[in-house]
């Protein structure tokens, strides 16, 4: 990665750690956001792939190349936030959802819009407010006076990329309307299930510093998010870059004018998902993931540890990260790199630990440092 990640801002380990550089990780490992000298070339990746493929299918190496190009396209609209871009792509590969947390003005909404434009996917945005009703999200039956019958009008949830802006500003009953869509990939209205698109991702945003008039997400819904990505304030150089773009006429409402164009689509994602599922995971790595999850359950700082669902989520994200890095197997470094963004929202601090200044990321760092790493 060409820039360093502040502590807790995205993936990886402690202060000054870069993308994928979790505690004890090997900095020479190929990483998706690494310098060209550390990248795995398409030729190297495709060397182990079978030469013959069914007509119409996309080669995994070509799918990886297309997904690598996504960050370049998003970078035309968003300065920095490379870890968040990578996290969103990992969520798409793993078939999960993302919770984006950051103060107002750090490009959370613009990031999702730029990603949708670069992936040639349909996207919709819902501004969550206190008076938003469940039917406003999922859709509802509408009476048609011409036919004297009720017909179903699809809500914004019927899309590929749903931006749920300020999700913690709407009451729990509306938040809960997303649960079935996120977990079952369907919406049930009037007793009839209606499937959602194959590619479906909810990218929800929330403000961590303003709590008046908000409804904190319950653990049951937080657990439905595959990743929680923390978007930090930009560095001085990045902020100058933002100002320079706006001084040159950049309009965040017109991504086409900024040069953002589709470089991948549903076909590339389908090929990438299939390839990521073929990444092998050794029994010692499975044991390492289980040990990390179990260690959180006995941590004196936590009232709630990682559930088995959280452990399977970490397995899925580590697998996708390994595939993006050009490897056909998962290493403990992959697990460490994805541990905090995958698990930070699945643990709950004890009140006394919180009063002493403990944080979820800090506790996870301690767990990562205490659990033996298989070699």
Short mmCIF file of N, CA and C in Angstrom, two decimals, residues 69-168:
data_model
loop_
_atom_site.label_atom_id
_atom_site.label_comp_id
_atom_site.label_asym_id
_atom_site.label_seq_id
_atom_site.Cartn_x
_atom_site.Cartn_y
_atom_site.Cartn_z
N UNK A 69 -8.38 -3.04 -10.82
CA UNK A 69 -8.57 -1.75 -11.47
C UNK A 69 -9.65 -0.90 -10.81
N UNK A 70 -10.46 -1.53 -9.97
CA UNK A 70 -11.54 -0.79 -9.31
C UNK A 70 -10.97 0.31 -8.43
N UNK A 71 -9.89 0.02 -7.72
CA UNK A 71 -9.33 1.02 -6.81
C UNK A 71 -8.82 2.25 -7.57
N UNK A 72 -8.28 2.00 -8.75
CA UNK A 72 -7.82 3.13 -9.57
C UNK A 72 -8.99 4.02 -9.95
N UNK A 73 -10.10 3.39 -10.32
CA UNK A 73 -11.27 4.17 -10.73
C UNK A 73 -11.85 4.94 -9.54
N UNK A 74 -11.96 4.28 -8.39
CA UNK A 74 -12.50 4.95 -7.21
C UNK A 74 -11.58 6.10 -6.80
N UNK A 75 -10.27 5.91 -7.00
CA UNK A 75 -9.30 6.94 -6.66
C UNK A 75 -9.46 8.21 -7.47
N UNK A 76 -10.17 8.14 -8.60
CA UNK A 76 -10.44 9.35 -9.38
C UNK A 76 -11.44 10.27 -8.69
N UNK A 77 -12.21 9.69 -7.77
CA UNK A 77 -13.22 10.48 -7.06
C UNK A 77 -12.91 10.64 -5.58
N UNK A 78 -12.23 9.65 -4.99
CA UNK A 78 -11.98 9.66 -3.55
C UNK A 78 -10.47 9.63 -3.31
N UNK A 79 -9.99 10.58 -2.53
CA UNK A 79 -8.58 10.62 -2.16
C UNK A 79 -8.38 9.82 -0.89
N UNK A 80 -7.44 8.87 -0.92
CA UNK A 80 -7.21 8.02 0.24
C UNK A 80 -8.31 6.98 0.40
N UNK A 81 -8.50 6.51 1.62
CA UNK A 81 -9.51 5.50 1.96
C UNK A 81 -9.32 4.21 1.16
N UNK A 82 -8.06 3.87 0.84
CA UNK A 82 -7.80 2.65 0.08
C UNK A 82 -8.26 1.40 0.83
N UNK A 83 -8.06 1.40 2.15
CA UNK A 83 -8.46 0.23 2.93
C UNK A 83 -9.97 0.01 2.86
N UNK A 84 -10.73 1.10 2.88
CA UNK A 84 -12.19 0.97 2.80
C UNK A 84 -12.61 0.44 1.45
N UNK A 85 -11.95 0.88 0.38
CA UNK A 85 -12.27 0.37 -0.96
C UNK A 85 -12.02 -1.13 -1.01
N UNK A 86 -10.87 -1.55 -0.50
CA UNK A 86 -10.54 -2.97 -0.50
C UNK A 86 -11.52 -3.76 0.35
N UNK A 87 -11.93 -3.19 1.49
CA UNK A 87 -12.90 -3.86 2.33
C UNK A 87 -14.23 -4.06 1.64
N UNK A 88 -14.67 -3.07 0.89
CA UNK A 88 -15.92 -3.20 0.15
C UNK A 88 -15.83 -4.29 -0.90
N UNK A 89 -14.69 -4.38 -1.58
CA UNK A 89 -14.51 -5.43 -2.59
C UNK A 89 -14.48 -6.80 -1.93
N UNK A 90 -13.82 -6.91 -0.77
CA UNK A 90 -13.79 -8.17 -0.04
C UNK A 90 -15.21 -8.58 0.37
N UNK A 91 -16.01 -7.61 0.78
CA UNK A 91 -17.40 -7.92 1.15
C UNK A 91 -18.19 -8.41 -0.05
N UNK A 92 -17.97 -7.80 -1.22
CA UNK A 92 -18.63 -8.27 -2.43
C UNK A 92 -18.21 -9.69 -2.77
N UNK A 93 -16.92 -9.99 -2.63
CA UNK A 93 -16.42 -11.34 -2.92
C UNK A 93 -17.00 -12.36 -1.94
N UNK A 94 -17.13 -11.95 -0.68
CA UNK A 94 -17.60 -12.87 0.36
C UNK A 94 -19.11 -12.92 0.46
N UNK A 95 -19.80 -12.04 -0.27
CA UNK A 95 -21.25 -12.01 -0.21
C UNK A 95 -21.78 -11.43 1.09
N UNK A 96 -21.04 -10.47 1.67
CA UNK A 96 -21.43 -9.88 2.94
C UNK A 96 -21.76 -8.41 2.82
N UNK A 97 -21.97 -7.77 3.98
CA UNK A 97 -22.36 -6.37 4.03
C UNK A 97 -21.37 -5.59 4.88
N UNK A 98 -21.39 -4.26 4.73
CA UNK A 98 -20.37 -3.43 5.35
C UNK A 98 -21.02 -2.30 6.13
N UNK A 99 -20.49 -2.05 7.34
CA UNK A 99 -20.86 -0.90 8.14
C UNK A 99 -19.71 0.10 8.09
N UNK A 100 -19.97 1.28 7.54
CA UNK A 100 -18.95 2.33 7.42
C UNK A 100 -19.16 3.34 8.53
N UNK A 101 -18.12 3.56 9.31
CA UNK A 101 -18.22 4.51 10.42
C UNK A 101 -17.20 5.61 10.25
N UNK A 102 -17.64 6.84 10.37
CA UNK A 102 -16.74 7.98 10.25
C UNK A 102 -17.50 9.27 10.48
N UNK A 103 -16.76 10.29 10.83
CA UNK A 103 -17.39 11.59 11.06
C UNK A 103 -17.92 12.13 9.74
N UNK A 104 -18.84 13.08 9.77
CA UNK A 104 -19.36 13.64 8.51
C UNK A 104 -18.24 14.26 7.68
N UNK A 105 -18.32 14.02 6.37
CA UNK A 105 -17.39 14.67 5.45
C UNK A 105 -16.15 13.89 5.09
N UNK A 106 -16.10 12.58 5.41
CA UNK A 106 -14.92 11.79 5.04
C UNK A 106 -15.19 10.91 3.82
N UNK A 107 -16.21 11.26 3.05
CA UNK A 107 -16.50 10.63 1.74
C UNK A 107 -17.10 9.24 1.85
N UNK A 108 -17.88 8.98 2.89
CA UNK A 108 -18.52 7.67 3.01
C UNK A 108 -19.51 7.44 1.86
N UNK A 109 -20.38 8.42 1.64
CA UNK A 109 -21.38 8.29 0.57
C UNK A 109 -20.71 8.30 -0.80
N UNK A 110 -19.77 9.20 -1.01
CA UNK A 110 -19.07 9.29 -2.29
C UNK A 110 -18.32 8.00 -2.59
N UNK A 111 -17.77 7.38 -1.57
CA UNK A 111 -17.02 6.13 -1.74
C UNK A 111 -17.92 5.04 -2.32
N UNK A 112 -19.11 4.88 -1.77
CA UNK A 112 -20.01 3.83 -2.23
C UNK A 112 -20.51 4.16 -3.64
N UNK A 113 -20.80 5.42 -3.91
CA UNK A 113 -21.25 5.81 -5.25
C UNK A 113 -20.16 5.56 -6.28
N UNK A 114 -18.93 5.89 -5.95
CA UNK A 114 -17.83 5.66 -6.89
C UNK A 114 -17.59 4.18 -7.11
N UNK A 115 -17.72 3.37 -6.05
CA UNK A 115 -17.55 1.92 -6.20
C UNK A 115 -18.61 1.35 -7.12
N UNK A 116 -19.86 1.80 -6.96
CA UNK A 116 -20.94 1.32 -7.82
C UNK A 116 -20.68 1.70 -9.28
N UNK A 117 -20.17 2.90 -9.51
CA UNK A 117 -19.87 3.33 -10.87
C UNK A 117 -18.73 2.53 -11.47
N UNK A 118 -17.73 2.18 -10.67
CA UNK A 118 -16.58 1.43 -11.17
C UNK A 118 -16.92 -0.04 -11.40
N UNK A 119 -17.97 -0.54 -10.75
CA UNK A 119 -18.34 -1.95 -10.88
C UNK A 119 -19.52 -2.19 -11.80
N UNK A 120 -20.04 -1.15 -12.40
CA UNK A 120 -21.17 -1.29 -13.32
C UNK A 120 -22.32 -2.04 -12.66
N UNK A 121 -22.63 -1.63 -11.43
CA UNK A 121 -23.71 -2.25 -10.68
C UNK A 121 -24.80 -1.21 -10.42
N UNK A 122 -26.01 -1.70 -10.31
CA UNK A 122 -27.11 -0.81 -9.95
C UNK A 122 -27.00 -0.45 -8.48
N UNK A 123 -27.21 0.80 -8.15
CA UNK A 123 -27.11 1.23 -6.75
C UNK A 123 -28.27 2.16 -6.43
N UNK A 124 -28.67 2.12 -5.16
CA UNK A 124 -29.71 3.02 -4.67
C UNK A 124 -29.29 3.52 -3.29
N UNK A 125 -29.82 4.67 -2.94
CA UNK A 125 -29.48 5.29 -1.66
C UNK A 125 -30.75 5.56 -0.87
N UNK A 126 -30.72 5.25 0.42
CA UNK A 126 -31.83 5.54 1.32
C UNK A 126 -31.29 6.38 2.47
N UNK A 127 -31.86 7.56 2.67
CA UNK A 127 -31.50 8.39 3.81
C UNK A 127 -32.40 7.99 4.97
N UNK A 128 -31.82 7.36 5.97
CA UNK A 128 -32.60 6.87 7.10
C UNK A 128 -32.93 8.02 8.04
N UNK A 129 -34.20 8.18 8.31
CA UNK A 129 -34.71 9.26 9.17
C UNK A 129 -35.66 8.67 10.20
N UNK A 130 -35.99 9.41 11.26
CA UNK A 130 -36.88 8.86 12.30
C UNK A 130 -38.26 8.47 11.80
N UNK A 131 -38.73 9.09 10.69
CA UNK A 131 -40.08 8.77 10.21
C UNK A 131 -40.08 7.77 9.05
N UNK A 132 -38.93 7.18 8.75
CA UNK A 132 -38.86 6.20 7.67
C UNK A 132 -39.56 4.91 8.09
N UNK A 133 -40.42 4.38 7.22
CA UNK A 133 -41.17 3.17 7.52
C UNK A 133 -40.53 1.96 6.84
N UNK A 134 -40.76 0.74 7.37
CA UNK A 134 -40.19 -0.45 6.75
C UNK A 134 -40.54 -0.59 5.27
N UNK A 135 -41.80 -0.28 4.91
CA UNK A 135 -42.20 -0.38 3.51
C UNK A 135 -41.46 0.57 2.59
N UNK A 136 -40.93 1.66 3.16
CA UNK A 136 -40.15 2.59 2.35
C UNK A 136 -38.82 1.98 1.91
N UNK A 137 -38.40 0.94 2.61
CA UNK A 137 -37.13 0.27 2.30
C UNK A 137 -37.37 -0.99 1.46
N UNK A 138 -38.30 -1.82 1.91
CA UNK A 138 -38.50 -3.13 1.26
C UNK A 138 -39.49 -3.08 0.10
N UNK A 139 -40.39 -2.09 0.10
CA UNK A 139 -41.46 -2.06 -0.88
C UNK A 139 -42.78 -2.43 -0.22
N UNK A 140 -43.86 -2.21 -0.92
CA UNK A 140 -45.17 -2.48 -0.34
C UNK A 140 -46.19 -2.74 -1.44
N UNK A 141 -47.34 -3.27 -1.03
CA UNK A 141 -48.44 -3.51 -1.96
C UNK A 141 -49.22 -2.21 -2.18
N UNK A 142 -49.43 -1.87 -3.44
CA UNK A 142 -50.12 -0.63 -3.80
C UNK A 142 -51.37 -0.98 -4.59
N UNK A 143 -52.48 -0.34 -4.23
CA UNK A 143 -53.74 -0.61 -4.92
C UNK A 143 -53.76 0.10 -6.27
N UNK A 144 -54.02 -0.69 -7.32
CA UNK A 144 -54.11 -0.15 -8.69
C UNK A 144 -55.59 0.02 -9.03
N UNK A 145 -56.01 1.26 -9.14
CA UNK A 145 -57.43 1.53 -9.40
C UNK A 145 -57.87 1.08 -10.79
N UNK A 146 -56.93 0.95 -11.71
CA UNK A 146 -57.29 0.52 -13.07
C UNK A 146 -57.66 -0.95 -13.12
N UNK A 147 -56.96 -1.75 -12.34
CA UNK A 147 -57.22 -3.19 -12.33
C UNK A 147 -57.98 -3.64 -11.09
N UNK A 148 -58.16 -2.71 -10.13
CA UNK A 148 -58.82 -3.03 -8.87
C UNK A 148 -58.11 -4.15 -8.12
N UNK A 149 -56.78 -4.19 -8.26
CA UNK A 149 -55.97 -5.20 -7.59
C UNK A 149 -54.76 -4.53 -6.94
N UNK A 150 -54.21 -5.25 -5.98
CA UNK A 150 -52.98 -4.78 -5.35
C UNK A 150 -51.78 -5.31 -6.13
N UNK A 151 -50.83 -4.45 -6.38
CA UNK A 151 -49.59 -4.86 -7.03
C UNK A 151 -48.41 -4.45 -6.15
N UNK A 152 -47.35 -5.23 -6.21
CA UNK A 152 -46.18 -4.96 -5.37
C UNK A 152 -45.27 -3.96 -6.05
N UNK A 153 -44.92 -2.93 -5.31
CA UNK A 153 -43.98 -1.92 -5.81
C UNK A 153 -42.67 -2.11 -5.06
N UNK A 154 -41.63 -2.46 -5.80
CA UNK A 154 -40.34 -2.74 -5.19
C UNK A 154 -39.76 -1.52 -4.51
N UNK A 155 -39.14 -1.75 -3.35
CA UNK A 155 -38.46 -0.68 -2.64
C UNK A 155 -37.01 -0.59 -3.08
N UNK A 156 -36.27 0.35 -2.55
CA UNK A 156 -34.86 0.53 -2.95
C UNK A 156 -33.96 -0.64 -2.60
N UNK A 157 -34.44 -1.57 -1.75
CA UNK A 157 -33.61 -2.71 -1.39
C UNK A 157 -33.39 -3.64 -2.59
N UNK A 158 -34.22 -3.52 -3.62
CA UNK A 158 -34.05 -4.36 -4.82
C UNK A 158 -33.01 -3.71 -5.73
N UNK A 159 -31.76 -3.90 -5.38
CA UNK A 159 -30.64 -3.32 -6.12
C UNK A 159 -29.41 -4.16 -5.84
N UNK A 160 -28.29 -3.80 -6.45
CA UNK A 160 -27.04 -4.51 -6.17
C UNK A 160 -26.29 -3.90 -4.99
N UNK A 161 -26.26 -2.58 -4.95
CA UNK A 161 -25.50 -1.86 -3.92
C UNK A 161 -26.44 -0.88 -3.24
N UNK A 162 -26.82 -1.16 -2.00
CA UNK A 162 -27.73 -0.29 -1.27
C UNK A 162 -26.95 0.53 -0.26
N UNK A 163 -26.98 1.84 -0.41
CA UNK A 163 -26.35 2.73 0.55
C UNK A 163 -27.40 3.13 1.58
N UNK A 164 -27.24 2.62 2.79
CA UNK A 164 -28.14 2.95 3.90
C UNK A 164 -27.49 4.05 4.72
N UNK A 165 -27.79 5.30 4.36
CA UNK A 165 -27.11 6.44 4.95
C UNK A 165 -27.67 6.75 6.34
N UNK A 166 -26.75 6.85 7.31
CA UNK A 166 -27.10 7.15 8.70
C UNK A 166 -28.16 6.17 9.22
N UNK A 167 -27.82 4.90 9.16
CA UNK A 167 -28.76 3.84 9.52
C UNK A 167 -29.20 3.92 10.97
N UNK A 168 -28.38 4.52 11.82
CA UNK A 168 -28.74 4.59 13.24
C UNK A 168 -29.66 5.77 13.56
#
